[in-house]
XYZ file of C-alpha atoms in Angstrom:
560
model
C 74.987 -6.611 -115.196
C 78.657 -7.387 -115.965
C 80.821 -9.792 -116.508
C 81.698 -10.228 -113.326
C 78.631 -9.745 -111.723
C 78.030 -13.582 -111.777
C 81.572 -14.512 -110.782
C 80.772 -12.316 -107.480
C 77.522 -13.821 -106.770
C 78.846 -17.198 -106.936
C 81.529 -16.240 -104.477
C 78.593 -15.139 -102.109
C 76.569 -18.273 -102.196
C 80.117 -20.005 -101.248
C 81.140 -17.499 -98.436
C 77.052 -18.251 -96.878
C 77.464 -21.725 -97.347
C 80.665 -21.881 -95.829
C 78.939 -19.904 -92.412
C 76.172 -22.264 -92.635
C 78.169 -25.165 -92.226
C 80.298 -23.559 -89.358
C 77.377 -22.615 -88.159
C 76.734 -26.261 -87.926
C 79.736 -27.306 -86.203
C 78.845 -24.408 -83.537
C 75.301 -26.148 -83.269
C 76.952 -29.725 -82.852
C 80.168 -28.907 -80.247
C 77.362 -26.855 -78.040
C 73.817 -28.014 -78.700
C 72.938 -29.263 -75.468
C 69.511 -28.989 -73.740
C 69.344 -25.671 -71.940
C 70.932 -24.880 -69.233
C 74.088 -24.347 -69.907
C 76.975 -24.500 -67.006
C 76.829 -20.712 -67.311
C 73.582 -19.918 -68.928
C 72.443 -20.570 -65.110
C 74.404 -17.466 -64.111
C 74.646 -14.981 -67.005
C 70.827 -14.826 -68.109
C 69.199 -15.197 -64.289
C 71.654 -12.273 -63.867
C 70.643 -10.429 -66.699
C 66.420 -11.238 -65.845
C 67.398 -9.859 -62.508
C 69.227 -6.909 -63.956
C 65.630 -5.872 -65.676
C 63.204 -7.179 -63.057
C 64.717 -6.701 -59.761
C 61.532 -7.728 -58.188
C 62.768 -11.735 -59.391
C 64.272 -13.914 -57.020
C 64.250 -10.958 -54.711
C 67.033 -11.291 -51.521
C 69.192 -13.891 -53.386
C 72.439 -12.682 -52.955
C 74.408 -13.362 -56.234
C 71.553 -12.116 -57.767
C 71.909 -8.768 -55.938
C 75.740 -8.174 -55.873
C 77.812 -6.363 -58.744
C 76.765 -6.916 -62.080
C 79.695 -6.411 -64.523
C 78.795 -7.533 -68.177
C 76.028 -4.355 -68.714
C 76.532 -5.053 -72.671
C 75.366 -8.406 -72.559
C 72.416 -7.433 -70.412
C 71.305 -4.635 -72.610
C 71.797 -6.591 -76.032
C 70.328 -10.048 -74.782
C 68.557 -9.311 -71.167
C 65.945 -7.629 -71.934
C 64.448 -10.300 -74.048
C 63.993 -11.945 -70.620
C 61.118 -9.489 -70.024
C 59.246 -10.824 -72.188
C 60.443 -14.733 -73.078
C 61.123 -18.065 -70.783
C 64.875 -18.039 -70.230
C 64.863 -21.650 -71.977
C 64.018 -19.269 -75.123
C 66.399 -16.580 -74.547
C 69.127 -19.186 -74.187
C 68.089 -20.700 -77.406
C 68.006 -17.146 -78.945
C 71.295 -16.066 -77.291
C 73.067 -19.219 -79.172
C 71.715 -19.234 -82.429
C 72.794 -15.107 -82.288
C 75.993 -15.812 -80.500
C 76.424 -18.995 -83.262
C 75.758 -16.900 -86.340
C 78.517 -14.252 -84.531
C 81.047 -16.957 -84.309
C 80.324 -18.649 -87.861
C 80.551 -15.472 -89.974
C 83.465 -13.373 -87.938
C 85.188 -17.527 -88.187
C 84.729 -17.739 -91.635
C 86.015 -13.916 -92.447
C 89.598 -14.964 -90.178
C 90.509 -18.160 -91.729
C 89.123 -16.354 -95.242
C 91.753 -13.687 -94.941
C 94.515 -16.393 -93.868
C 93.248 -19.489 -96.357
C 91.470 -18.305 -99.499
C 90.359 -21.380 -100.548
C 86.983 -22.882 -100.730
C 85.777 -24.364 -97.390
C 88.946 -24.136 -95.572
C 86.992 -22.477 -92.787
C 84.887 -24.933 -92.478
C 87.908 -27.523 -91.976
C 89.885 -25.468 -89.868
C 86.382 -24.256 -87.330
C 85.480 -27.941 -86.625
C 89.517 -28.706 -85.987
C 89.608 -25.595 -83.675
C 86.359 -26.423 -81.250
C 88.165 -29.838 -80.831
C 91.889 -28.858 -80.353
C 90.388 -26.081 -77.425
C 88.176 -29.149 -76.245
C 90.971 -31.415 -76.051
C 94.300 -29.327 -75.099
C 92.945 -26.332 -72.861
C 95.059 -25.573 -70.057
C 93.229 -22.985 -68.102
C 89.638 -24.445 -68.972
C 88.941 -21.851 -71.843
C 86.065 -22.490 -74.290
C 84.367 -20.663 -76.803
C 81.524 -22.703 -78.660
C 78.856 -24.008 -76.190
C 76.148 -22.018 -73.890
C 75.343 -18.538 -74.883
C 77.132 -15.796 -72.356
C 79.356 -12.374 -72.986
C 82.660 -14.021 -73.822
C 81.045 -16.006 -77.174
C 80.228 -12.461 -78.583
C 83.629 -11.556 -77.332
C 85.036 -13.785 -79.399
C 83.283 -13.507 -82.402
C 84.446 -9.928 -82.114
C 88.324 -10.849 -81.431
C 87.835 -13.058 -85.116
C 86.663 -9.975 -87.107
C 89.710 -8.270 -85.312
C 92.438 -11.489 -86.211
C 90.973 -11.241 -89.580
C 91.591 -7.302 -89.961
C 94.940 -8.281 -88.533
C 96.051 -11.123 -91.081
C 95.156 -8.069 -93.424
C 97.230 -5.427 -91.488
C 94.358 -3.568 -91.695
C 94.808 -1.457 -88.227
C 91.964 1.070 -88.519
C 89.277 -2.558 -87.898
C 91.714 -4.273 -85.597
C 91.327 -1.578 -82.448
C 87.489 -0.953 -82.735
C 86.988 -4.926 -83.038
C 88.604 -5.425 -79.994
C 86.587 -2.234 -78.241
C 83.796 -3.970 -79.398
C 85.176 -7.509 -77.158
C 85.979 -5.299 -74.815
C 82.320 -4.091 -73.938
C 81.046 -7.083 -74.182
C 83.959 -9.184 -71.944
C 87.099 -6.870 -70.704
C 89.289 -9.116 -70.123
C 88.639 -10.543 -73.825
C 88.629 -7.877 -75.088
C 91.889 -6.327 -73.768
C 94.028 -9.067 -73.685
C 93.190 -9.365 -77.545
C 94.101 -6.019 -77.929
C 97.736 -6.208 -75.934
C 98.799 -9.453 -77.704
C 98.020 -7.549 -81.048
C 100.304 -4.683 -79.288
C 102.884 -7.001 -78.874
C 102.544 -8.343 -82.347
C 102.736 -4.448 -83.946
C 105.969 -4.174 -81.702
C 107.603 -7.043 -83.323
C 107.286 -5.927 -86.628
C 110.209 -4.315 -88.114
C 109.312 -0.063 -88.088
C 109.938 -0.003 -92.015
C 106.359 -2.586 -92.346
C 104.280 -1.261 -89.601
C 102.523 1.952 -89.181
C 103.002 4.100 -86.753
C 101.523 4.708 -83.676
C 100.704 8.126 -84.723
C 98.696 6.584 -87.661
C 96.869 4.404 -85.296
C 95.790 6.734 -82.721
C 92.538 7.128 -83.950
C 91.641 4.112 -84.284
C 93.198 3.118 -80.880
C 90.723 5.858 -79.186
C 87.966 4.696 -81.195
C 88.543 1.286 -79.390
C 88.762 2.441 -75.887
C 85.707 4.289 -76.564
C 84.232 1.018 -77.628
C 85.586 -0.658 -74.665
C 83.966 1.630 -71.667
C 80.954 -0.239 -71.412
C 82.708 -3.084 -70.302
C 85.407 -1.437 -68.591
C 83.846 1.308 -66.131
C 81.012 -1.747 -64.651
C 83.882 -3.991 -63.929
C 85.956 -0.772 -62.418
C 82.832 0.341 -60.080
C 82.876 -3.331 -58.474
C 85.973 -2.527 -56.497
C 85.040 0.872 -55.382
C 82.816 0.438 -52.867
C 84.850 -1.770 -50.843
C 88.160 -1.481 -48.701
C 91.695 -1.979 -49.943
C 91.720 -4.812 -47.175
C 88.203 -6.625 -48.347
C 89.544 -6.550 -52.072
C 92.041 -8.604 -51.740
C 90.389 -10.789 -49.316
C 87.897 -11.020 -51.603
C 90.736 -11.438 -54.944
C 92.618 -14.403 -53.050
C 89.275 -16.494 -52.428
C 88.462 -15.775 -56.166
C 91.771 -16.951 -57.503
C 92.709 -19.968 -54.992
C 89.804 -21.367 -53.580
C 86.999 -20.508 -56.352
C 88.963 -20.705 -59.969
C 92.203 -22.078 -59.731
C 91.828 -24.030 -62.376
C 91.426 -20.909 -64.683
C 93.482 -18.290 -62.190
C 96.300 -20.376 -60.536
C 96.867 -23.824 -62.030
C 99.557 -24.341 -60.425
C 97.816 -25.121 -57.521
C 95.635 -27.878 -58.452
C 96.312 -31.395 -57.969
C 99.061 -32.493 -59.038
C 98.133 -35.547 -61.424
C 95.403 -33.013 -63.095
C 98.185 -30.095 -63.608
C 100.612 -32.934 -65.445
C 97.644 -33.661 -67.508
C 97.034 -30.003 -68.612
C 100.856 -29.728 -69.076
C 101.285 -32.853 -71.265
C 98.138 -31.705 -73.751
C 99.163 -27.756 -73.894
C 102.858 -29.016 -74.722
C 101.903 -31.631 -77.454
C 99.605 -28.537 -78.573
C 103.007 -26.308 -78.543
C 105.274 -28.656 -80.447
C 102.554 -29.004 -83.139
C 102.289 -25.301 -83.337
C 106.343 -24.789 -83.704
C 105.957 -27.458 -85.896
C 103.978 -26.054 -88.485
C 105.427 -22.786 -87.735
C 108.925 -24.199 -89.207
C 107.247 -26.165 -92.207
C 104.981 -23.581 -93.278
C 108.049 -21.125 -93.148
C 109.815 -23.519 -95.681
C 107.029 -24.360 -97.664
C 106.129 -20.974 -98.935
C 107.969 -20.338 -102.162
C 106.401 -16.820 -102.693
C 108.517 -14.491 -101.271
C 109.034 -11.292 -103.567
C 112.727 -10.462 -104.428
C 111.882 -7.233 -102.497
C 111.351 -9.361 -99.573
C 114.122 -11.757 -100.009
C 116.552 -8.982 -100.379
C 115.557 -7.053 -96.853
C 113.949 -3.802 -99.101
C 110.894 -2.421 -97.196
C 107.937 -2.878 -98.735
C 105.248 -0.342 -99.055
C 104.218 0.864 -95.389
C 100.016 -0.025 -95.133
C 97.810 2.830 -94.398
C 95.683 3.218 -91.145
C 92.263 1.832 -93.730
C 94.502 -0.623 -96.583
C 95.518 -3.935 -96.845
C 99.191 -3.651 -96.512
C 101.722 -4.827 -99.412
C 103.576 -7.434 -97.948
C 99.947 -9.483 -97.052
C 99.050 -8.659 -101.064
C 102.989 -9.796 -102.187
C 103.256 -12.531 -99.268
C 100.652 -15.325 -99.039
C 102.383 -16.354 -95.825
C 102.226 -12.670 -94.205
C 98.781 -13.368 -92.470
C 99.666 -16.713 -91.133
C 103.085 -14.741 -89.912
C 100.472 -12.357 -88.181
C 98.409 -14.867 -86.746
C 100.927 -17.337 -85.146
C 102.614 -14.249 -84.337
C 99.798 -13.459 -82.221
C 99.819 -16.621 -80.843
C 103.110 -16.223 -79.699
C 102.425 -13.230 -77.869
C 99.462 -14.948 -75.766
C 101.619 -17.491 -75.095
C 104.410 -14.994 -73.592
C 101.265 -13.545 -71.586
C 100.552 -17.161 -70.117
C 104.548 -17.428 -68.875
C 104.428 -14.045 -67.452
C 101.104 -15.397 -65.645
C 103.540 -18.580 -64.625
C 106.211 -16.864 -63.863
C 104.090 -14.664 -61.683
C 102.812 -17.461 -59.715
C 105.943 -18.639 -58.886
C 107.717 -15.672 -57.865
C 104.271 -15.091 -55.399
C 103.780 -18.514 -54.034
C 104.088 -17.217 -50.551
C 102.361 -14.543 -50.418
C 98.685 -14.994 -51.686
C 96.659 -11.477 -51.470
C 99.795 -10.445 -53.678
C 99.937 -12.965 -56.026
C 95.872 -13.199 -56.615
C 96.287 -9.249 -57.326
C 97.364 -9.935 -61.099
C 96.356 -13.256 -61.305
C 92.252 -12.543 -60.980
C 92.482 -11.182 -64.622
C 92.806 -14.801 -66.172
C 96.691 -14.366 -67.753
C 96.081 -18.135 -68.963
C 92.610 -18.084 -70.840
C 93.552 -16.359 -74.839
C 96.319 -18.847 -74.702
C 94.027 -21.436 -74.850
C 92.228 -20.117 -78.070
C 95.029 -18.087 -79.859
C 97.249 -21.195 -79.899
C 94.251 -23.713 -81.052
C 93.845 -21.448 -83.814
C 96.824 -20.415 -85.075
C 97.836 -24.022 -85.006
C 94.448 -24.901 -87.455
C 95.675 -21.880 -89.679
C 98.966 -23.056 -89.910
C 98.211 -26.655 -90.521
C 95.444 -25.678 -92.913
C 98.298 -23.611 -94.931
C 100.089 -26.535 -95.507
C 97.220 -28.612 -97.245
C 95.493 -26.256 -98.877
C 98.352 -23.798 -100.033
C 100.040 -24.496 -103.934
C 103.638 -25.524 -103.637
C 106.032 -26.396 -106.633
C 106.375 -30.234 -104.476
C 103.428 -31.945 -103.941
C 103.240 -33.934 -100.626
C 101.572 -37.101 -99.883
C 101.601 -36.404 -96.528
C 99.055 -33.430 -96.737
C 96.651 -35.589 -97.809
C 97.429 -37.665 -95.370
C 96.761 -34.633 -92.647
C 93.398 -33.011 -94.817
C 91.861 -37.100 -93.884
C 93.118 -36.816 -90.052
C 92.292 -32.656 -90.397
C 88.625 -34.047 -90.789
C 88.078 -37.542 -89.330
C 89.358 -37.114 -85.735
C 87.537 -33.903 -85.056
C 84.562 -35.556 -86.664
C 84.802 -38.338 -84.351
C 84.753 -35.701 -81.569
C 81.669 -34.433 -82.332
C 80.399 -37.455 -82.822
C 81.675 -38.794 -79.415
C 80.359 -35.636 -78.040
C 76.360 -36.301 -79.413
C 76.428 -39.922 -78.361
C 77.163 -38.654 -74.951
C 74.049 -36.277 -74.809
C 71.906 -39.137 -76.656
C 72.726 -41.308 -73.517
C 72.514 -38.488 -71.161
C 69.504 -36.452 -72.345
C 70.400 -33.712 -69.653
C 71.551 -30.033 -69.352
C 75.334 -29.130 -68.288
C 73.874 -27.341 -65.718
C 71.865 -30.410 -63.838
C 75.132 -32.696 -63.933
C 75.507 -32.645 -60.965
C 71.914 -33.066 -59.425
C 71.126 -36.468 -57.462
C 68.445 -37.092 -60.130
C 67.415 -34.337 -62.797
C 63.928 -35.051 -63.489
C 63.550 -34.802 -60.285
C 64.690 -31.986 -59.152
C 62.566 -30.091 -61.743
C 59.657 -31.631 -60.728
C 60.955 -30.351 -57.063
C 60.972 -26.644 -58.946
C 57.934 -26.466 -60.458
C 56.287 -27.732 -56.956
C 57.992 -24.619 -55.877
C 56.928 -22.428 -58.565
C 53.270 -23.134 -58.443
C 52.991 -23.611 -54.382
C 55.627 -21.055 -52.689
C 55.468 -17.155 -52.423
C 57.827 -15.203 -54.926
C 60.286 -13.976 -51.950
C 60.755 -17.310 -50.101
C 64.294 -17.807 -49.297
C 65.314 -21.874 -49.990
C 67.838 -23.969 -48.774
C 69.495 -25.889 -51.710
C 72.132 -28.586 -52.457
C 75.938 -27.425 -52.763
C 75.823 -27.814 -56.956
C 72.021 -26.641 -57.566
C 73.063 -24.005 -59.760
C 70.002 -24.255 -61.991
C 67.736 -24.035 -58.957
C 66.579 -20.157 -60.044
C 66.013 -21.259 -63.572
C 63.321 -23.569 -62.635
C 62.036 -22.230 -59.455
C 62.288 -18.895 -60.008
C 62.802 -18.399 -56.014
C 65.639 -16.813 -54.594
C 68.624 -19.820 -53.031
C 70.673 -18.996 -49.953
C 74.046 -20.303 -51.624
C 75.359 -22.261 -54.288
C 78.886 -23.368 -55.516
C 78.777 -21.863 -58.955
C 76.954 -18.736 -58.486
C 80.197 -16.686 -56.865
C 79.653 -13.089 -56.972
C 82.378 -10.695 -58.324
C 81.999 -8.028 -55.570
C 84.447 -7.849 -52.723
C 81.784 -7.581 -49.974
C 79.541 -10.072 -51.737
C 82.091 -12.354 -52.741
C 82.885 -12.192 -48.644
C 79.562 -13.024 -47.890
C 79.457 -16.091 -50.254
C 82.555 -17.778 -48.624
C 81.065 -17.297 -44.988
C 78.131 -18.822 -46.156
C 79.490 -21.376 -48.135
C 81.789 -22.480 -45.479
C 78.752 -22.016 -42.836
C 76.475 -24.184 -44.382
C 78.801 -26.770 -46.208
C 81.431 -27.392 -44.018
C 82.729 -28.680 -41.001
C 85.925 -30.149 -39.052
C 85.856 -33.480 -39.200
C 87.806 -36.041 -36.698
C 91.118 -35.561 -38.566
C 91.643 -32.049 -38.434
C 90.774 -31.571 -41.707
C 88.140 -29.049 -43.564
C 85.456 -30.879 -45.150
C 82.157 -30.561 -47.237
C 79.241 -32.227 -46.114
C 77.807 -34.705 -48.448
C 74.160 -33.546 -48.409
C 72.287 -31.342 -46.505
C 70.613 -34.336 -44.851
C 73.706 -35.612 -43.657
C 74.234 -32.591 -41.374
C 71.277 -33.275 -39.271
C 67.710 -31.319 -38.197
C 69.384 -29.389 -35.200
C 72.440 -28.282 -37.105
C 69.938 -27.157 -40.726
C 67.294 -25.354 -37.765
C 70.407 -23.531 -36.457
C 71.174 -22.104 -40.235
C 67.428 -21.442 -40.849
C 67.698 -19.299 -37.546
C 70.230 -17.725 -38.890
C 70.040 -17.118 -42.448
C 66.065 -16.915 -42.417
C 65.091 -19.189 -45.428
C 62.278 -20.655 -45.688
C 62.675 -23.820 -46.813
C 64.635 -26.688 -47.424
C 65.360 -28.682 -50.780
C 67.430 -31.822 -49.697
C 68.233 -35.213 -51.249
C 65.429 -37.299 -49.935
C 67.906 -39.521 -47.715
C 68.613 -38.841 -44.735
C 65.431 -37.314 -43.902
C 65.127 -34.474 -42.319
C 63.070 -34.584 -38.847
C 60.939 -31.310 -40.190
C 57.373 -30.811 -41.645
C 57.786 -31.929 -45.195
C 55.734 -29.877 -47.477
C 56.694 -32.145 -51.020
C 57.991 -35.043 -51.514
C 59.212 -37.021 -54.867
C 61.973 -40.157 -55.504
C 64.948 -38.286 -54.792
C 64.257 -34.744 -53.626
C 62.470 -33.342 -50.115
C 61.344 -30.028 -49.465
C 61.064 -29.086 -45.867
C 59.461 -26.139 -44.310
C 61.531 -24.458 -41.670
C 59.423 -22.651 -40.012
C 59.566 -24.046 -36.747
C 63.006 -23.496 -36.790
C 62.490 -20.008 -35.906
C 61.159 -21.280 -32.520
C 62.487 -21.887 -29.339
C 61.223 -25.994 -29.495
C 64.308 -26.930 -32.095
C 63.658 -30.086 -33.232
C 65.500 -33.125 -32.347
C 67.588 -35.540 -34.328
C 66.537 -38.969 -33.987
């Protein structure tokens, strides 16, 4: 053993400790009871994916699947495990991801003890509280949160200049979410462009890492390519302007959501945004290091494709430059997303062309980030003039996001529920509704179900005619949804208007027996009031299930 032998091992036990306790944080900001909002619709998709024969004839189920990574790294567990235990195994893995590719990012920018564990529980609340396009990244297990973790160990090869990581990392994001992945990968572009030629490598020297990357990236890329190929120029962008306007324009076109909501996006991004420039400018003063090779203009020593480059070795603030740097660049993508918007707002199928690949959504991490990174420079980094004031920011650093999390478990203590049942007239309920289902129904029966029952599949395990959150991503499909969704629940109402029906009770017996004509389903699950005048086959407080059998006859029933 040598000298340093114990020196190193104590710097291990720190480094695990430090992932522990992000780890933590990761547990806290996203522990809720399973289901997750999305959980619902990544892991019944990726069950489906490896046992077609579930939930048979449902038709999100059925239409393109585009994340064939996640399916083959997580799906299969599905096989052979509840999905309540796959999500729980999804997290912890997708947790761990996050915790040790964090840690490695804000190691390479802060090298000081627990810094990362400051700046991750800061970060999960600045993205809680000043997303503009709804991004997240800590909460229910699905592609993007191995994404991300992958996009960290990229930033952190970044901070370090080393380019031979950065490109594979971001492959690796890539396969698992494209549009992670390669917006990661053209805000680093835009970074290595900004650089001055004498401190960068070339592109020459990067190549093969670059290919390396896209290699890395196919399995997320040609799945998402083959959606569009089977349909018409004509029902693509049909099918991209109901995604991007009517579906997810809160993450696709904000500019076209109310107005009072947009103002309250814009006023939290911007405060975000002057913090950032904020500690762009005082870091930029603060840092006394600068090498008289640096101060003089003299290039420094140009990194190789596999080194840590000179200027991050000579120039504790290099990283940070990299990393707000990188910010910068996702915040240029954002504008040009804006800008886009704008120059497009009459013509729709155009505009939703570029906008369907989510030009707002890195923003929304990057500048979270870069903003903890900075701000975490300035009180942990050694300056010739001590402050009182970073003191002053290390208490607020710790306490308000504390409070966060703490406002955040004494919201689940009082509402003991899964994201995914929010919505539900009654939770307990409902599942109690399910299980009827799952014990008393055949496997292929084809239900009826409320608008926002988007967890009905991951308690029934029966196949649902339509719900709000399961959109597919395939032109025809996506088609199909919107027919059906504006079918079943909608309708003109006295003022001209386009409305959605409160429940499925509320539209009647004649009106449901016409859709069960129609769509063939089987049976109804409806909020117990208004009944419905059809044979009831389960009953609880809150939640009816109806057969529809007689539908199918010529003697409709009757409203009463």
């Amino acid at each position: 053993m040598t000298l340093l032998q114990p020196i190193e091992n104590e710097k291990q036990r720190q480094r695990w400790l430090e992932i522990a306790l992000v780890f933590v944080v990761c547990f806290i900001a996203g522990g809720s009871l399973v289901p997750h909002v999305n959980e619902t619709h990544y892991l019944a998709k990726a069950k489906h994916y490896w046992q077609p024969d579930w939930c048979v004839g449902d038709l999100f189920l059925e239409s393109g699947k585009a994340h064939l990574t996640f399916y083959w790294t997580l799906g299969w567990l599905t096989k052979f495990f509840s999905l309540a235990t796959v999500a729980w195994i999804g997290r912890v893995a997708a947790w761990l991801a996050l915790a040790i590719s964090w840690q490695r990012c804000s190691r390479s920018i802060l090298p000081y003890p627990f810094a990362a564990c400051i700046t991750a529980i800061l970060f999960v609340t600045l993205v809680d509280w000043t997303n503009f396009a709804g991004e997240w990244v800590v909460g229910g297990v699905e592609a993007k949160c191995f994404a991300y973790a992958f996009v960290f160990w990229g930033l952190a090869a970044l901070a370090k200049e080393q380019w031979s990581r950065v490109w594979p990392c971001f492959g690796l994001a890539g396969a698992f979410h494209v549009l992670v992945g390669g917006w990661s990968a053209i805000a680093t572009a835009m970074v290595w462009l900004s650089l001055p030629k004498k401190n960068r490598l070339s592109i020459h020297q990067m190549l093969p890492a670059i290919l390396v990357g896209v290699i890395l990236a196919l399995p997320g890329v040609v799945p998402a390519l083959l959606l569009a190929q089977t349909a018409t120029v004509e029902t693509v962008d049909q099918a991209n302007s109901i995604y991007v306007f009517h579906r997810l324009a809160h993450h696709l076109a904000p500019l076209t959501i109310p107005s009072p909501e947009l103002a309250n996006k814009i006023l939290r991004f911007s405060l975000l945004l002057l913090g950032f420039v904020w500690l762009r400018i005082l870091c930029t003063r603060q840092s006394p290091e600068m090498t008289p090779r640096q101060q003089s203009g003299t290039p420094a020593t140009v990194p190789s494709a596999n080194r840590t480059s000179n200027l991050s070795q000579t120039c504790p603030l290099r990283p940070l430059d990299l990393m707000m740097r990188f910010a910068v660049a996702t915040i240029l993508i954002s504008v040009t997303g804006l800008v886009w918007e704008l120059l497009t707002w009459n013509h729709p199928i155009l505009a939703a062309r570029l906008l369907k690949y989510y030009f707002f959504r890195l923003a929304d991490v990057a500048v979270p980030m870069a903003t903890c990174m900075g701000l975490g420079w300035y009180i942990f980094a050694p300056t010739k003039k001590p402050s009182q004031w970073r003191m002053i920011l290390l208490c607020m650093a710790m306490l308000l996001p504390s409070l966060h999390l703490l406002h955040l478990s004494k919201i689940r203590f009082k509402n003991p529920y899964p994201p995914a049942d929010s919505k539900l007239a009654d939770a307990n309920s409902f599942r109690d509704a399910c299980r009827w289902i799952q014990d008393n129904t055949p496997l292929d029966a084809l239900f009826l179900v409320p608008r926002h029952a988007q967890s009905f599949k991951w308690y029934a395990e029966r196949p649902d005619l339509i719900t709000w959150k399961d959109v597919p991503q395939s032109g025809e499909a996506l088609l199909t949804w919107h027919e059906r969704m504006s079918d079943v629940h909608k309708y003109d109402n006295k003022g001209g208007e386009y409305v959605t029906y409160h429940t499925l009770g509320s539209q009647g017996t004649k009106r449901i027996c016409s859709l069960a004509a129609k769509y063939e389903f089987d049976y109804v699950l409806a909020e117990e009031y208004p009944p419905l005048q059809l044979p009831i086959a389960y009953s609880n407080d809150h939640y009816t299930i109806y057969e529809t059998q007689e539908c199918h006859n010529d003697d409709t029933p009757k409203d009463e």
